[in-house]
XYZ file of C-alpha atoms in Angstrom:
369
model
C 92.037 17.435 68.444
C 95.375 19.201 69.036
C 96.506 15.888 71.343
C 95.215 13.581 67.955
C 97.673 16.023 65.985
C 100.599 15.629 68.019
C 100.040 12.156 68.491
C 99.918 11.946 64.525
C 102.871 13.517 64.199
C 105.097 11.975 66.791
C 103.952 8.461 66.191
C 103.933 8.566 62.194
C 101.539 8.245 59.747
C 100.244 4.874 59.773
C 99.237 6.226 63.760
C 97.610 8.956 62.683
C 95.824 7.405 59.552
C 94.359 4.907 62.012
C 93.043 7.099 64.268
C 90.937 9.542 61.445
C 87.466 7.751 62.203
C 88.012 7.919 65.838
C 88.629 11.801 65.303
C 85.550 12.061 63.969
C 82.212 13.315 65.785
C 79.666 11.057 65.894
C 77.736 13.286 63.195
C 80.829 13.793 61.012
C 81.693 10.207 60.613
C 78.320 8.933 59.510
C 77.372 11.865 57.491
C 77.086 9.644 54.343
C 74.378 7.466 56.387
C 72.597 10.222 57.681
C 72.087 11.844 54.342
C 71.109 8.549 52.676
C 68.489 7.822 55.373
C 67.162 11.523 54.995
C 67.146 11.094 51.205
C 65.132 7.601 52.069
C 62.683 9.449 54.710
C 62.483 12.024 51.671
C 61.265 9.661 49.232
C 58.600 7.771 51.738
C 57.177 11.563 52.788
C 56.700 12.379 49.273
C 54.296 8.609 49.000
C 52.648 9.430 51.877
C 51.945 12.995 51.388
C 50.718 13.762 47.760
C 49.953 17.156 48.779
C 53.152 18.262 49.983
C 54.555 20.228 47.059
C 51.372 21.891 47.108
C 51.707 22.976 50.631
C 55.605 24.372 50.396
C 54.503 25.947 46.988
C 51.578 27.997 49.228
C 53.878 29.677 51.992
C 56.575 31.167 49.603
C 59.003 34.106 49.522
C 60.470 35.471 45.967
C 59.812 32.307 44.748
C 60.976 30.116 47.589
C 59.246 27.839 49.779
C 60.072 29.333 53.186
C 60.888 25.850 55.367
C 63.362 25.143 52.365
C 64.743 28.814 52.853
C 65.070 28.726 56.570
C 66.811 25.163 56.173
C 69.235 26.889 54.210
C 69.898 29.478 56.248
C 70.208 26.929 59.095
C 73.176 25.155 57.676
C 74.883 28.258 56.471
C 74.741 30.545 59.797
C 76.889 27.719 62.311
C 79.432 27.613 59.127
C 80.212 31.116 59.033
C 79.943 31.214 62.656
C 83.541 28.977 63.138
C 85.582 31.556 60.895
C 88.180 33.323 62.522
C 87.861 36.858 60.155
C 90.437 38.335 62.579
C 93.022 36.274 60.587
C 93.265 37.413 57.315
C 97.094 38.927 57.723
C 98.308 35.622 59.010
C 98.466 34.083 55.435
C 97.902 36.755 53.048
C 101.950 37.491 54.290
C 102.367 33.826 52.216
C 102.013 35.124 48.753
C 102.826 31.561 47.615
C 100.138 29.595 49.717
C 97.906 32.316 48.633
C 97.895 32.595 45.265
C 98.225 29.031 44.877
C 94.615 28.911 46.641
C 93.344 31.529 44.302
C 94.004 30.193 41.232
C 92.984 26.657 42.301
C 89.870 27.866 43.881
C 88.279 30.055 41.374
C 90.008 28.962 37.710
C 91.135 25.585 37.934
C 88.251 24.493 40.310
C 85.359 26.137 37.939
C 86.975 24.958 35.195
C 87.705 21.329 35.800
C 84.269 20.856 36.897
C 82.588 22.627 33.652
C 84.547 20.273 31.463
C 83.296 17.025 33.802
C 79.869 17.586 33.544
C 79.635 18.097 29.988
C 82.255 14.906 28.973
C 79.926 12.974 31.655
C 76.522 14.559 31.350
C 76.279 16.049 27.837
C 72.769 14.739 27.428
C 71.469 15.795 30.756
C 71.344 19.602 30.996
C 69.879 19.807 34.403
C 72.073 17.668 36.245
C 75.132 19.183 34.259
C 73.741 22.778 35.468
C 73.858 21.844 38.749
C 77.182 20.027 38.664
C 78.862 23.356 37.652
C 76.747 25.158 40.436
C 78.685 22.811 42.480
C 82.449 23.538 40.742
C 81.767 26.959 41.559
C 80.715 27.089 45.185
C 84.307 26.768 46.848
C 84.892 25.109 50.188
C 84.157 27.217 53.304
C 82.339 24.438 55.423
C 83.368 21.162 56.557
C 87.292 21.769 55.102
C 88.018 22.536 58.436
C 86.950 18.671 59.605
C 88.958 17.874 56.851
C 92.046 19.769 57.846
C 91.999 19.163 60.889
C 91.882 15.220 60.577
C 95.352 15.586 58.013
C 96.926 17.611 60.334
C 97.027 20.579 57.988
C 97.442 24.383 58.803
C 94.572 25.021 60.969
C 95.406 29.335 60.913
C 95.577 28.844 57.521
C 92.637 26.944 56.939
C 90.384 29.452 58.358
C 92.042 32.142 56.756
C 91.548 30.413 53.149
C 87.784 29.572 54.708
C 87.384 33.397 55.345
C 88.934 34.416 51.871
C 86.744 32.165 50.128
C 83.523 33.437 51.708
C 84.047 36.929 51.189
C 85.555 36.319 47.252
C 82.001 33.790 46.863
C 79.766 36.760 47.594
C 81.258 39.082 44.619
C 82.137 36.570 42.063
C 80.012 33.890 42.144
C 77.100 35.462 40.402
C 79.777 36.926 37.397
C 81.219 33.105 37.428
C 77.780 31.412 36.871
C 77.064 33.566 34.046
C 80.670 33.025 32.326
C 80.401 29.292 32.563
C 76.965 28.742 32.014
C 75.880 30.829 29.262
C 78.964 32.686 27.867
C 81.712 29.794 27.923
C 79.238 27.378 26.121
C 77.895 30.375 23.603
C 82.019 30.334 22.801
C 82.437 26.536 22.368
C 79.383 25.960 20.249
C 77.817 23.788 22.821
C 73.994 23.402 23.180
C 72.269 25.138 26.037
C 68.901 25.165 24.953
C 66.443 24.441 27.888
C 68.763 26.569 30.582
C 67.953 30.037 30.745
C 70.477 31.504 33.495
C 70.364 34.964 34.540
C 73.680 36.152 36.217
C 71.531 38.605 38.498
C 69.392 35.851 40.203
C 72.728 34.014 40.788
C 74.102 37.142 42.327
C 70.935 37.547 44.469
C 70.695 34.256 45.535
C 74.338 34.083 46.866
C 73.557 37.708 48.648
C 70.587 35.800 50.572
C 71.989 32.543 51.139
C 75.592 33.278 51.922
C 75.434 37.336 52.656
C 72.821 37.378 55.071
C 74.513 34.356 57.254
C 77.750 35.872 56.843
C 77.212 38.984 58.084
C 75.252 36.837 60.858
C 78.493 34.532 61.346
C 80.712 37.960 61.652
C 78.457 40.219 64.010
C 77.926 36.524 66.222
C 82.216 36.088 66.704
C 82.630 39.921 67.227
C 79.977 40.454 69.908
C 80.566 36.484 71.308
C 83.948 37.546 71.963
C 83.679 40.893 72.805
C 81.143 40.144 75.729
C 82.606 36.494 76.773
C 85.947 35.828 75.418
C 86.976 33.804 72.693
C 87.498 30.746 74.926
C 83.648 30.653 75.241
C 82.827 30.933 72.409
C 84.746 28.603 70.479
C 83.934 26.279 73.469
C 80.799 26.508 74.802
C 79.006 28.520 72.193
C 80.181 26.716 68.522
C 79.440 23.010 70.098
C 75.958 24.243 70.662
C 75.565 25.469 67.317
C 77.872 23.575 65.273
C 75.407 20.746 64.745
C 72.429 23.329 62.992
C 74.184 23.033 60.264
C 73.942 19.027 59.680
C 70.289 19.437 60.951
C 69.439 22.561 58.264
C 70.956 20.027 55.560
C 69.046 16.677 56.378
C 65.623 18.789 56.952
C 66.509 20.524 53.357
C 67.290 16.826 52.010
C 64.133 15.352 53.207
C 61.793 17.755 51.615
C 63.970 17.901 48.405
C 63.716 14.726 47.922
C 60.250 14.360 48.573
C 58.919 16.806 45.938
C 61.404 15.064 43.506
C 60.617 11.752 44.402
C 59.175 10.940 41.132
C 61.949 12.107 39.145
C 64.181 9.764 40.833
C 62.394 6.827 41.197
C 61.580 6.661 36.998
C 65.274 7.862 36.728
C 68.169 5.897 38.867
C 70.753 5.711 35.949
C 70.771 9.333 35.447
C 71.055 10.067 38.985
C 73.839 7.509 39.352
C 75.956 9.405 36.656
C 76.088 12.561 38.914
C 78.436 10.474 41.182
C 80.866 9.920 38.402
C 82.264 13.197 37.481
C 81.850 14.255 41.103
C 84.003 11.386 42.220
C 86.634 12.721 39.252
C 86.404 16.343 40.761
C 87.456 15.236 43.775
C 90.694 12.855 43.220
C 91.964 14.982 40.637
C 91.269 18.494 42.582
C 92.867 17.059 45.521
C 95.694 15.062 43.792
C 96.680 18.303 41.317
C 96.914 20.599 44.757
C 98.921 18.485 46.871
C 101.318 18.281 44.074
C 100.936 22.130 43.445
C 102.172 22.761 47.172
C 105.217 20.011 46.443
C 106.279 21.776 43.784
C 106.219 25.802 45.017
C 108.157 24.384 48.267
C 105.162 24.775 50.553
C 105.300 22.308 53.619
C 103.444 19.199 54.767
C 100.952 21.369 56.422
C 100.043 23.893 53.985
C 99.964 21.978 51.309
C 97.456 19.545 52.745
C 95.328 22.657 54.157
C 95.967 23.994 50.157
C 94.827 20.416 49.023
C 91.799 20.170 51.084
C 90.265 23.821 50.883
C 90.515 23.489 46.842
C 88.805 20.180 46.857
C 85.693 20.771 48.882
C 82.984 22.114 47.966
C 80.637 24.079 49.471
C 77.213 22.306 48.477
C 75.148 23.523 51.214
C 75.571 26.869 48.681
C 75.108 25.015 46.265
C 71.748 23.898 46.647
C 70.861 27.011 47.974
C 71.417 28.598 44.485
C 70.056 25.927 42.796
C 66.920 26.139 45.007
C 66.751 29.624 44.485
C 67.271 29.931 40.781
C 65.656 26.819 39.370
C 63.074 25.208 42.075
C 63.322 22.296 44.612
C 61.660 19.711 41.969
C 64.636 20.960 39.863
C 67.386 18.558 38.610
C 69.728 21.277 39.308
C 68.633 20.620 43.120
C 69.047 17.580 43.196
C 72.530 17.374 41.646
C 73.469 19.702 44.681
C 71.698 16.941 47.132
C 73.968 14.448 45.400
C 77.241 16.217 45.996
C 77.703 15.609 49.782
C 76.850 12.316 49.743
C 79.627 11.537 47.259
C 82.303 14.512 48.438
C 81.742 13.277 52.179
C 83.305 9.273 51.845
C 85.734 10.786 49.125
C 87.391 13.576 51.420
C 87.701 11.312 54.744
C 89.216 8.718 51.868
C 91.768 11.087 51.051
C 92.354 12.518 54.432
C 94.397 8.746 54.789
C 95.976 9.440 51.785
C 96.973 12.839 52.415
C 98.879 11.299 55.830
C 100.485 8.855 53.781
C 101.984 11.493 52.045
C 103.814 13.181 54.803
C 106.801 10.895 54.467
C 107.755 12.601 51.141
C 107.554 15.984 52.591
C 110.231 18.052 54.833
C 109.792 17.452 58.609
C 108.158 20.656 59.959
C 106.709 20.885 63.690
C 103.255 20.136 65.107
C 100.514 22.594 63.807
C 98.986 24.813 66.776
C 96.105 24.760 68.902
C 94.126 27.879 69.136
């Protein structure tokens, strides 16, 4: 990756936006197809196998199937895993960078998203629920793909990623309950039908991204302790790394299998999740890049800026929605939709985002680690 990043740089943008699929794992660059076939097997296992809901409905935990749970878990632990937490002072020192992040992350982010899904899905409480679920789950996962293929801030980026995790586990829970029940009690809007409960939020983010958290953290500090860092960012993370994409399709495929139905006799309505998603995206991205422009951030750090504020973390996502409202919710399956959209949009924009270079200050090669 560093050699693809110094190539970038040296040989100019149109080299490096060429080369973005090629820098791509296998798994990364055909995410989209993966998740679409999973979605399809999805679909076929819940034809084949009426009694399936039945079945995940009879081994459950607080409420939650247990294979969904431990899918969850799956593609949260290798996540967590990759961030550096040793790193915090590196970019908290760039007050600029860093409160740029903040407010884009968790007010503009939130925010943004709350006002798409209602001008998109006013009529469609469900899917708007889990839209905003979605605007407030902030990137900590494949960003770093992301960053890496625009030749971003990598020490930054996992900085942000580690900032991001920690901040999710305290405010995410307060957040939910602000835009889903006060802020709409405020504007007059109608939220009859979606009883949220900040308290289920909080505990469902304390399971879903507390538990492999503190996994991720105890697994770098003993990994490195006993082998070395070397290790285990290459040999152990490889191994690892790809849980995640396996926890998501497995959560996928029985997600859409108990909900099925619901998407068969509904295709329009499903369709319209992609719209305001698709808006999220551009204008998240777009507004950052311009942010970092404008407070005289470079090239680098305003791509890494760019990129952490327009991901999203879905993998939480769903896990909240799961957790809160049921896998046969429409709140679920908004969070199914979000990768499949955020995933083609993101490698879209990492071209952009190299296109861009030529209107910043040169500045040399980001680091290896």
């Amino acid at each position: 990756m560093a050699r693809a990043q110094e190539a970038a740089t040296t040989g100019g943008a149109e080299g490096a936006e060429g080369a973005v699929a090629a820098r791509l794992s296998r798994l990364d660059r055909y995410l989209p197809v993966w998740i679409g076939l999973a979605m399809a097997a999805g679909l076929l296992l819940g034809r084949w196998v009426p009694g399936l809901s039945a079945a995940l409905e009879a081994v459950e935990v607080g409420g939650i199937s247990v294979p969904i749970a431990l899918g969850l878990l799956l593609m949260m632990y290798p996540v967590l895993a990759k961030v550096r937490y040793d790193r915090l002072g590196a970019v908290t020192r760039d007050t600029r960078l860093l409160a740029a992040s903040l407010v884009l992350n968790w007010v503009v982010g939130p925010a943004l998203m709350f006002a798409l899904a209602w001008v998109f899905l006013p009529d469609l409480p469900e899917f708007r629920t889990g839209l905003i679920i979605v605007g407030l789950a902030r990137c900590i996962a494949m960003v770093v793909i992301w960053n890496d293929l625009a030749c971003g801030d990598r020490e930054a980026a996992a900085v942000l990623v580690a900032l991001n995790s920690l901040f999710q586990v305290v405010a995410f829970g307060a957040l939910g309950w602000f835009y889903l029940d006060l802020l709409p009690g405020w504007l007059g809007l109608d939220t009859s039908g979606i009883d949220v409960s900040p308290w289920e939020i909080a505990a469902m983010v304390a399971v879903f991204l507390g538990v492999p958290l503190a996994a991720g953290y105890l697994t770098r500090a003993l990994g490195e302790r006993t082998r070395g860092r070397a290790w285990y960012e290459q040999r152990f993370l490889p191994r690892v790394g790809p849980l995640a994409l396996y926890g998501l399709l497995f959560t996928i495929v029985l997600l859409f299998a108990l909900q099925g139905e619901a998407i068969t006799s509904q295709p329009l309505d499903v369709a319209r999740i992609a719209l305001p998603l698709l808006a999220y995206f551009v204008l998240m991205w777009g507004v950052s890049v311009l942010l970092g422009r404008g407070i005289g951030l470079g090239y680098q750090r305003s791509a890494t800026l760019a990129f952490t504020a327009a991901g999203n973390n879905f993998e939480l996502a769903i896990a909240v929605a799961i957790g809160v409202f049921g896998a046969a919710s429409g709140q679920a399956l908004a969070g199914v939709v979000g990768p499949l959209i955020e995933v083609p949009v993101l490698i879209g924009l990492v071209y952009v985002s190299l296109w861009t270079r030529r209107f910043f200050p040169p500045e040399p090669a980001p680091t290896g680690p």
